[in-house]
Short mmCIF file of C-alpha atoms in Angstrom, two decimals:
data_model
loop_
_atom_site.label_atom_id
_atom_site.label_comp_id
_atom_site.label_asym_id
_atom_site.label_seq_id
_atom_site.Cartn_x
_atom_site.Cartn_y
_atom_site.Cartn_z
CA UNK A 24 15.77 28.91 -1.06
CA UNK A 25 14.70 31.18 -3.79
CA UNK A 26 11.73 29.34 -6.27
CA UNK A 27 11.00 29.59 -10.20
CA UNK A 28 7.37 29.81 -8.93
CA UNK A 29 6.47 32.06 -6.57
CA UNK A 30 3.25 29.58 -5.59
CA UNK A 31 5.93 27.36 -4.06
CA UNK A 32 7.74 30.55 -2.26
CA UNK A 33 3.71 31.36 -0.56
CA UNK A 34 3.52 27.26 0.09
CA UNK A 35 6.87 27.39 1.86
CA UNK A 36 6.01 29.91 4.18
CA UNK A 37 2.56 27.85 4.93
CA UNK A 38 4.73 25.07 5.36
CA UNK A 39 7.29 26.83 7.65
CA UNK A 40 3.94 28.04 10.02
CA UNK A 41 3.07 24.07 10.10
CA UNK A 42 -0.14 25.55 8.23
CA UNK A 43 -1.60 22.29 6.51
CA UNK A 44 -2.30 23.07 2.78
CA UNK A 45 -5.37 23.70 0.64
CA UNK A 46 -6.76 21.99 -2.25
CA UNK A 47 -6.03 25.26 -4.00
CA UNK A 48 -2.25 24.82 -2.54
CA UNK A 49 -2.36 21.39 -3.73
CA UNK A 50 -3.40 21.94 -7.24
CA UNK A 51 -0.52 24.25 -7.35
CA UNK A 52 2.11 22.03 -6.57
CA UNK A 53 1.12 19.54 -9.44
CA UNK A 54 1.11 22.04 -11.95
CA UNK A 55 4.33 24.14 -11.05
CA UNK A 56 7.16 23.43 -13.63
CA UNK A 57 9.86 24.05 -10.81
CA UNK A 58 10.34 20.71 -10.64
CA UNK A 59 13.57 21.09 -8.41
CA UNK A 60 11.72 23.82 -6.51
CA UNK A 61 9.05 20.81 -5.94
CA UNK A 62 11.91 18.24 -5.08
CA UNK A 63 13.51 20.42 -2.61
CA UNK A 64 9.84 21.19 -0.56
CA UNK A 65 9.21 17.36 -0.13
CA UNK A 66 12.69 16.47 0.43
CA UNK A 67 12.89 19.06 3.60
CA UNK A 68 9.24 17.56 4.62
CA UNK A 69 10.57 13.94 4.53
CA UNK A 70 13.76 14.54 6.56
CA UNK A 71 12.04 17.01 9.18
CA UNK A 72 9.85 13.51 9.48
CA UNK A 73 12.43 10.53 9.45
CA UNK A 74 15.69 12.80 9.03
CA UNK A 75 18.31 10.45 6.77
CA UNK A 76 16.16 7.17 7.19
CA UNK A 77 14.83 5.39 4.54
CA UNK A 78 13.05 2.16 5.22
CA UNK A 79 12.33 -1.48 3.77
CA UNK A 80 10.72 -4.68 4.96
CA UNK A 81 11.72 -7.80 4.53
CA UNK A 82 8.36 -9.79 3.19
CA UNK A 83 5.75 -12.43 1.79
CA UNK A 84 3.35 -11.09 -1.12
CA UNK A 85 0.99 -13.82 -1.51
CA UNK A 86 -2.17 -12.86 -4.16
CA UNK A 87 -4.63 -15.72 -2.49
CA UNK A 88 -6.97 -15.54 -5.42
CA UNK A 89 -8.15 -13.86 -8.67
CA UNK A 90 -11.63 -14.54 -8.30
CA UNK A 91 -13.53 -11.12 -7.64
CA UNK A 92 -17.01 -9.77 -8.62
CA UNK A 93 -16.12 -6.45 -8.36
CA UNK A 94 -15.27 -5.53 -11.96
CA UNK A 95 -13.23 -2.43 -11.58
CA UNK A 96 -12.36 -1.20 -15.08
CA UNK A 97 -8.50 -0.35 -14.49
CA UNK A 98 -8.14 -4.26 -12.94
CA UNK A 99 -6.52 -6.77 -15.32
CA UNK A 100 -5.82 -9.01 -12.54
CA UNK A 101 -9.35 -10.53 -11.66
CA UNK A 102 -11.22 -13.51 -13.07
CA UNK A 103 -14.61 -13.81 -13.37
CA UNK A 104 -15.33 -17.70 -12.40
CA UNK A 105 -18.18 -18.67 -14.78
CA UNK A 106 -16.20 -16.55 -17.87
CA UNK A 107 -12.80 -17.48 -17.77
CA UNK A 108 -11.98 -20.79 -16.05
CA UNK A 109 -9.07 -20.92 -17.76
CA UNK A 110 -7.77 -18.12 -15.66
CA UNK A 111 -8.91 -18.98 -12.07
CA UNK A 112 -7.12 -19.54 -9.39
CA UNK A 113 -7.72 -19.93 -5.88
CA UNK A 114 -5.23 -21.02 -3.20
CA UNK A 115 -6.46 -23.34 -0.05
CA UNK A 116 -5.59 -22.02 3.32
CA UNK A 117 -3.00 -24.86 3.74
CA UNK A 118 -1.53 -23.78 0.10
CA UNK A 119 -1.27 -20.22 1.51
CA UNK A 120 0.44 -21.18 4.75
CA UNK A 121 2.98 -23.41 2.86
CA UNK A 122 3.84 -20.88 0.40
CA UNK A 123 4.27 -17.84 3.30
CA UNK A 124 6.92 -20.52 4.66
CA UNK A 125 8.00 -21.47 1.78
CA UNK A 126 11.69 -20.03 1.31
CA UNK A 127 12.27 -19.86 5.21
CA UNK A 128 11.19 -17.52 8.05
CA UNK A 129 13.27 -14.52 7.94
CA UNK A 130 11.09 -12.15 7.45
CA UNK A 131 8.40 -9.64 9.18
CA UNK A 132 5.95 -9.48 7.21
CA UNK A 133 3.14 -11.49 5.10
CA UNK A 134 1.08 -9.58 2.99
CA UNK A 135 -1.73 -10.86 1.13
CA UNK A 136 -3.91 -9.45 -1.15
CA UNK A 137 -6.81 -11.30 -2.96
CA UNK A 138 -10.65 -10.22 -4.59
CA UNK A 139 -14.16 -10.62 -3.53
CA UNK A 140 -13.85 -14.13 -4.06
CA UNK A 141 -17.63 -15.81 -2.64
CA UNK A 142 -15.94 -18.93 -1.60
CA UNK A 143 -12.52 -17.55 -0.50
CA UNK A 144 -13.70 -14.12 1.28
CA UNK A 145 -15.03 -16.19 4.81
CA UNK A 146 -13.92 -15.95 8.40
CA UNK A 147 -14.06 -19.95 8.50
CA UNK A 148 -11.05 -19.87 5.90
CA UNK A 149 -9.02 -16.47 7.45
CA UNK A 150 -9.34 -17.14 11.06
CA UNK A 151 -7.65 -20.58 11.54
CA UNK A 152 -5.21 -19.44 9.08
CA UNK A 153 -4.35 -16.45 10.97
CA UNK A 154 -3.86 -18.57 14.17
CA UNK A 155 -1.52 -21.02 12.51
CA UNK A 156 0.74 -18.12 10.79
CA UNK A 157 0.98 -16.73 14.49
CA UNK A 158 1.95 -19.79 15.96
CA UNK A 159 4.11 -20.66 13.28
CA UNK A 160 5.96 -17.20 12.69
CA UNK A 161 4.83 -14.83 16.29
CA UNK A 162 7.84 -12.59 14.43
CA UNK A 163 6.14 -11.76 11.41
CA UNK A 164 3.12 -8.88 11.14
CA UNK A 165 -0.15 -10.18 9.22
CA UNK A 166 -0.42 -7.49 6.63
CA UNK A 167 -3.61 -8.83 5.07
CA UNK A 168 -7.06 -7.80 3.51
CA UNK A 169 -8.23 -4.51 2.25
CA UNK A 170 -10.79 -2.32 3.25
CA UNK A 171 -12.85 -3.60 0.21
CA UNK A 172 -12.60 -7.77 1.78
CA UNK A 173 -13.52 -6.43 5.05
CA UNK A 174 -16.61 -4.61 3.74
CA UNK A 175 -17.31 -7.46 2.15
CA UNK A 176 -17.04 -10.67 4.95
CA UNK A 177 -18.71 -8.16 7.60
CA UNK A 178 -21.69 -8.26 5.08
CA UNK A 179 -21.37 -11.82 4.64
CA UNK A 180 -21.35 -12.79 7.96
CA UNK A 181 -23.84 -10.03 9.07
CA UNK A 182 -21.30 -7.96 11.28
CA UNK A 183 -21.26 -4.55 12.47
CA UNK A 184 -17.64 -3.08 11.06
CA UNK A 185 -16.54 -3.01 15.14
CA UNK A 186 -17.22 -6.55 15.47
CA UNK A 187 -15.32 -7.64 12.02
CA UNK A 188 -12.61 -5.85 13.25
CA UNK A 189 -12.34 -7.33 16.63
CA UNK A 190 -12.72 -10.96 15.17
CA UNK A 191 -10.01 -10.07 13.01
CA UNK A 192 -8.08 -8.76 15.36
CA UNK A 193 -8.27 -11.69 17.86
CA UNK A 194 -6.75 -13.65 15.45
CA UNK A 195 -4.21 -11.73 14.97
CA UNK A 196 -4.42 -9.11 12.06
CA UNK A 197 -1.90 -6.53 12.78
CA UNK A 198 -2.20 -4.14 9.59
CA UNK A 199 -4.55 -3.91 7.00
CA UNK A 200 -3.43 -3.01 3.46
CA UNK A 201 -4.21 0.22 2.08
CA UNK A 202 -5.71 -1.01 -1.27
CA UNK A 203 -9.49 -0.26 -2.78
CA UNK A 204 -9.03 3.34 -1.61
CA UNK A 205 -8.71 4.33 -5.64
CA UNK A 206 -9.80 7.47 -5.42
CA UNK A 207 -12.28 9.32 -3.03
CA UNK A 208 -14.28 11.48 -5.44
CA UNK A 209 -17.62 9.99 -6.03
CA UNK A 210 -18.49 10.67 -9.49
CA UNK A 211 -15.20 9.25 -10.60
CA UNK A 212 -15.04 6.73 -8.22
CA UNK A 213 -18.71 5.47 -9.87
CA UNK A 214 -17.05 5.27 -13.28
CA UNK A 215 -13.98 3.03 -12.13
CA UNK A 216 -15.39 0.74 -9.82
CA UNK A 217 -18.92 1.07 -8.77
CA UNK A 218 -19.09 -2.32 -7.06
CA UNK A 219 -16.34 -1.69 -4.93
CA UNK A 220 -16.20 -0.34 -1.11
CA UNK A 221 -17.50 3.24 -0.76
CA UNK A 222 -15.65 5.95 -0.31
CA UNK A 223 -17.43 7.07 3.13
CA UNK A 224 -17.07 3.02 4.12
CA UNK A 225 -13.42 2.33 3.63
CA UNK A 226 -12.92 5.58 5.93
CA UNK A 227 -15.17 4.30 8.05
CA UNK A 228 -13.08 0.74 8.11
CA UNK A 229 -9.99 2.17 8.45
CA UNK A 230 -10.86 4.28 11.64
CA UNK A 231 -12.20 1.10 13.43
CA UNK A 232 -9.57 -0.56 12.60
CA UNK A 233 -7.37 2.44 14.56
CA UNK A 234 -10.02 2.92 17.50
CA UNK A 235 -9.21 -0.76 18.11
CA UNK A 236 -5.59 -0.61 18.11
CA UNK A 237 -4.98 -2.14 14.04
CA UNK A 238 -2.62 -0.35 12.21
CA UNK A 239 -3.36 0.45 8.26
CA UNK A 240 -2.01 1.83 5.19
CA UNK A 241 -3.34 4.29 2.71
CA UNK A 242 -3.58 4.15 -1.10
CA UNK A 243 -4.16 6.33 -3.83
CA UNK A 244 -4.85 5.06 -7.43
CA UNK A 245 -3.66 7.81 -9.91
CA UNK A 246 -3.13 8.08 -13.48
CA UNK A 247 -6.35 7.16 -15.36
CA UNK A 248 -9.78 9.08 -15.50
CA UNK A 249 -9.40 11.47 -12.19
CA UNK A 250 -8.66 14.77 -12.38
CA UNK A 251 -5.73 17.29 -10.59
CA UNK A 252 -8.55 18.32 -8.23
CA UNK A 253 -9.48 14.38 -7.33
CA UNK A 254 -5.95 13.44 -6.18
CA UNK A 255 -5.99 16.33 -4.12
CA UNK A 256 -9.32 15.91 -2.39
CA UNK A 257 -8.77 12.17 -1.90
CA UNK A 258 -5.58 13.39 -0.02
CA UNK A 259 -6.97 16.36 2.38
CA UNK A 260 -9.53 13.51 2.86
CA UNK A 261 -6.98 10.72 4.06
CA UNK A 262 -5.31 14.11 6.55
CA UNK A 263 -8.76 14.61 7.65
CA UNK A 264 -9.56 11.22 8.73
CA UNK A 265 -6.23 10.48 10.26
CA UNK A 266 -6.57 13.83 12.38
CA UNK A 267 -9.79 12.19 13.66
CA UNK A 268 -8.37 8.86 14.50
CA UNK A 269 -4.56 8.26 13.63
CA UNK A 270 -3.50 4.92 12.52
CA UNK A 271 -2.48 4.88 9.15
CA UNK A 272 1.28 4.41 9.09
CA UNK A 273 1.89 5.25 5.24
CA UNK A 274 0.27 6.77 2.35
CA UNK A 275 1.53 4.69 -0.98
CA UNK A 276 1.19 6.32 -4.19
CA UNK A 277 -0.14 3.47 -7.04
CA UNK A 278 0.24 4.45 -11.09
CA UNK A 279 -2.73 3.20 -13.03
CA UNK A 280 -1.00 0.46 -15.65
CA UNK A 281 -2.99 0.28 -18.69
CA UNK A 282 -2.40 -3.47 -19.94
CA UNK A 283 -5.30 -5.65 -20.43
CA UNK A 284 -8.10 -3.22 -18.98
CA UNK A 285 -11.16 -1.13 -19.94
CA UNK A 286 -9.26 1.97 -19.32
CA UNK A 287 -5.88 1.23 -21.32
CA UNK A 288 -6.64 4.41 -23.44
CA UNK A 289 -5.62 6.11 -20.58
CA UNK A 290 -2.02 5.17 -21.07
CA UNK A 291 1.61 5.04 -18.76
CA UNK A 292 2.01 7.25 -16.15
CA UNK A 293 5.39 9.36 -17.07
CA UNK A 294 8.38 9.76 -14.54
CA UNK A 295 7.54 13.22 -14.21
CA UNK A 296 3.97 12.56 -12.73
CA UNK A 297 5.10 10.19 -10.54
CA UNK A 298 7.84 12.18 -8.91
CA UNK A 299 5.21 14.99 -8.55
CA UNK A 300 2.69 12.37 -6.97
CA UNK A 301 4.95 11.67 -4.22
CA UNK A 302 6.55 15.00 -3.39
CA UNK A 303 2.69 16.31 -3.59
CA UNK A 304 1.83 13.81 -1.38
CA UNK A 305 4.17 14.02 1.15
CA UNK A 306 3.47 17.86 1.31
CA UNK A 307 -0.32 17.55 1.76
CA UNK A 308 -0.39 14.86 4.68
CA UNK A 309 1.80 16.80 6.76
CA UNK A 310 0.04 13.78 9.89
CA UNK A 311 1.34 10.83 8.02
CA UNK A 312 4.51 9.90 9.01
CA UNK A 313 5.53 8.02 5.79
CA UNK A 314 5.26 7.64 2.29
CA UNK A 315 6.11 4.39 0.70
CA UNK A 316 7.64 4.22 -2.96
CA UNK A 317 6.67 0.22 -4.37
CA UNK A 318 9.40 -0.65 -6.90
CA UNK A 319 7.03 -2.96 -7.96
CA UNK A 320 4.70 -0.25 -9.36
CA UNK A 321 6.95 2.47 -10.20
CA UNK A 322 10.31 0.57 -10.99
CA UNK A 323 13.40 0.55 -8.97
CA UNK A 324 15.09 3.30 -10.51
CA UNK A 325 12.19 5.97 -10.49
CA UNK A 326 11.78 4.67 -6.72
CA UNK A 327 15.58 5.65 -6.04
CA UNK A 328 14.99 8.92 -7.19
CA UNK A 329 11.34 9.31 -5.20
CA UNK A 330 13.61 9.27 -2.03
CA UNK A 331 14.71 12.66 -3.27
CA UNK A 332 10.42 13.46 -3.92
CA UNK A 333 9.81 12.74 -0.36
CA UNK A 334 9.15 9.11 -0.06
CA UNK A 335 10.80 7.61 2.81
CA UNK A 336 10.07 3.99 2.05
CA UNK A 337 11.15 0.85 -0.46
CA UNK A 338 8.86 -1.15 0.70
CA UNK A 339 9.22 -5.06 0.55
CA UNK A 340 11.64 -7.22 -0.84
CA UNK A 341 9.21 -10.11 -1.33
CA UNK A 342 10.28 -13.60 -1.16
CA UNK A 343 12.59 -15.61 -3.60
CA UNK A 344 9.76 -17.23 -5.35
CA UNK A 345 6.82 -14.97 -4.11
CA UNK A 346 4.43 -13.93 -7.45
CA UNK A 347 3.16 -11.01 -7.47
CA UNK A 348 0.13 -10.76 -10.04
CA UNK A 349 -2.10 -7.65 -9.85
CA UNK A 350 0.08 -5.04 -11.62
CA UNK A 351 2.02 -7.71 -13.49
CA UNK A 352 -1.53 -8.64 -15.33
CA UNK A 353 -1.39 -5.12 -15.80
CA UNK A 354 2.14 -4.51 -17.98
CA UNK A 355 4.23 -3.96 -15.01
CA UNK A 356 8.03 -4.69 -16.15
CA UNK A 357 9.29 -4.61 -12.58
CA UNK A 358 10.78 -8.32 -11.59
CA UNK A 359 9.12 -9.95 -8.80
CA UNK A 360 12.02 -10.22 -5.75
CA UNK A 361 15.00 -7.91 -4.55
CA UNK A 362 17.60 -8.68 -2.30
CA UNK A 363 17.73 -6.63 0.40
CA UNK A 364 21.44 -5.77 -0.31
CA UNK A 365 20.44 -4.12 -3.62
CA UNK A 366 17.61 -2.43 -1.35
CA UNK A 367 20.32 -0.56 0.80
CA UNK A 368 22.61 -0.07 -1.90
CA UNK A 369 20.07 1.64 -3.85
CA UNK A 370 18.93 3.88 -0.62
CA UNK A 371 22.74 4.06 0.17
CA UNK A 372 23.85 5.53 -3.09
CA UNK A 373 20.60 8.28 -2.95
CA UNK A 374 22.48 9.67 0.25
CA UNK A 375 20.21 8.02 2.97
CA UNK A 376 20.67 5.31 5.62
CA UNK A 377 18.57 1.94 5.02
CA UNK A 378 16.39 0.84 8.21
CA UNK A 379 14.95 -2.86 7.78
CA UNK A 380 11.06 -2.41 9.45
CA UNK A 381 8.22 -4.30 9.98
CA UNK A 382 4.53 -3.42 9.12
CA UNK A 383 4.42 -0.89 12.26
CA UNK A 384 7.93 0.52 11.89
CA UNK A 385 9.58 -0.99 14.59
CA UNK A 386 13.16 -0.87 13.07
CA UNK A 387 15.25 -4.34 13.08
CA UNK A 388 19.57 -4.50 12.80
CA UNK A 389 19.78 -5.23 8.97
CA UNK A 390 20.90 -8.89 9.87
CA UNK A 391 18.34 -9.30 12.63
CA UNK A 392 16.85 -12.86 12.35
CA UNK A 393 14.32 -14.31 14.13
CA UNK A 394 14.74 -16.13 17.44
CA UNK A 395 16.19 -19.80 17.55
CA UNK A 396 13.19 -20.96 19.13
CA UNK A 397 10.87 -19.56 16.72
CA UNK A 398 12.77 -21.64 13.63
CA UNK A 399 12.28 -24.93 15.44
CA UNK A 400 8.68 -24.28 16.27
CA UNK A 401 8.11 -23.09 12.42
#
């Protein structure tokens, strides 16, 4: 293929050596104005990775609880408890387990996502909780907590990060959720949420969590104070650690949304810096296998055309009355639930083949349900 830019004709050649890029390589990519040039790179990296796949899960989203003490200045999702009453919520464990059921058991995957809620965040609420949703549903991954929650009940309950994660794991965590990542580089990372995980700790997390068999996403929070050069480290950073101890199963790209935070000066994202995001992205971690496009985040239709940026992933459908509240506090006009025929007619119609998945990527038949037995034990 002949390139615009002849920093993406240099990159291609790296690329075609299986050389892993440089930040200098990296920076390049996100300011070339080849565009298709860009497109074409990241589509021949996705399909050299999952070849005409392109996956979606079938899902819970449950947001527990708003409560959290962190104070991250691009969240408009959290409550602070003595502040604004008015705004708290904060869902008992039975309350969670009869809203994961709540529109049936055909599904493979519950995530849930909450804060650094005092009186929420506890292994005496997660663990029995945990046990029941694996009794109830043995079909459907637990996709639950961040590396931020984790940090924070290990401290609570005075554990070493192995020993959190081997409670956890005992009762039955199969993935954790790639969230409080943000961004890696310190000095920005002190200005957006200095309360929050560090960026040596959620590594740290994330590769017990792999040593001890736990899969894991990856995040990255762009589109507000960080800088070209930040995105870039925070991804040669993810390639590093997963090099060291693989385990992540996706990287998943999140736009800052402006609405009703400290940083709303910072504006939208634009569809051009999003499709650069993931194409970038899926160039640089040449050791991740995925990269997931959220519809919820970046809408439906910019999603669709991602699969052509080299994302290889939907992501969920969410359930029927599931709510999802974090980037809807934030402005987010995407609705809340797809049906997964609209999923594979959207993937269909961008030239790929739709693959329904759980949390780990085992693939399902797109009408796969769950066992007989399992229904009349949920």
């Amino acid at each position: 293929m002949v390139y615009r830019d002849p920093a993406l004709t240099g990159i291609a050649r790296k690329i075609d050596a299986n050389a892993s890029l440089s930040l200098e390589d990296g920076v390049a990519l996100y300011r070339t104005a080849d565009l298709h040039g860009l497109g074409a790179l990241a589509r021949a990296a996705k399909e050299r990775k999952s070849g005409k796949k392109v996956f979606y899960v079938l899902n819970r989203y449950i947001n527990s609880t708003n409560v959290c003490f962190a104070a991250c200045t691009f969240c408009s999702f959290a409550a602070d408890e003595f502040k604004e009453k008015e705004r708290v919520f904060r869902m008992t464990a039975d309350q969670v387990f009869a809203k994961a059921l709540e529109t049936g058991t055909n599904f493979n995957q519950i995530h849930i996502v909450g804060g650094h809620d005092p009186r929420q965040l506890s292994l005496d609420y997660w663990l029995p909780l945990m046990r029941r949703l694996k009794e109830a549903v043995p079909h459907a991954q637990l996709s639950f907590f961040t590396a931020a929650e984790i940090e924070y009940m290990a401290k609570r309950h005075r554990l070493s990060f192995p020993e959190i994660v081997s409670v956890l794991k005992e009762a039955g965590l199969d993935n954790v959720n790639g969230g409080a990542a943000e961004i890696f580089a310190e000095e920005t990372r002190a200005k957006i949420c200095p309360n929050k995980v560090s960026s040596a700790n959620w590594i740290a997390i994330h590769e017990e969590l792999h040593r001890q068999g736990v899969a894991s996403n990856a995040t990255m929070l762009y589109g507000h104070i960080e800088s070209i050069e930040d995105r870039v480290d925070h991804l040669i950073r993810l390639r590093e650690s997963q090099a060291r101890v693989p385990g992540f199963n996706a990287l998943i790209p999140l736009a800052f949304h402006p609405d009703g935070n400290a940083l709303s000066y910072c504006g939208w994202t634009t569809g051009l810096d999003d499709l650069k995001t993931f194409a970038v992205a899926r160039l640089m971690l040449d050791n991740f296998d995925h990269i997931k496009a959220y519809w919820m985040i970046q809408g439906l239709k910019v999603c669709q055309v991602a699969l052509q940026f080299g994302a290889d992933d939907m992501d969920g459908t969410h359930g029927s009355t599931d709510e999802e509240m974090i980037y809807h506090s934030a402005g987010t006009r995407s609705g809340q639930y797809v049906d997964d025929r609209e999923f594979r007619r959207l993937i269909e119609d961008a030239g790929y083949v739709a693959v329904r998945r759980n949390s780990t990527y085992d693939e399902f038949p797109f009408d796969w349900t769950p066992p007989q037995r399992e229904l009349v034990e949920a």
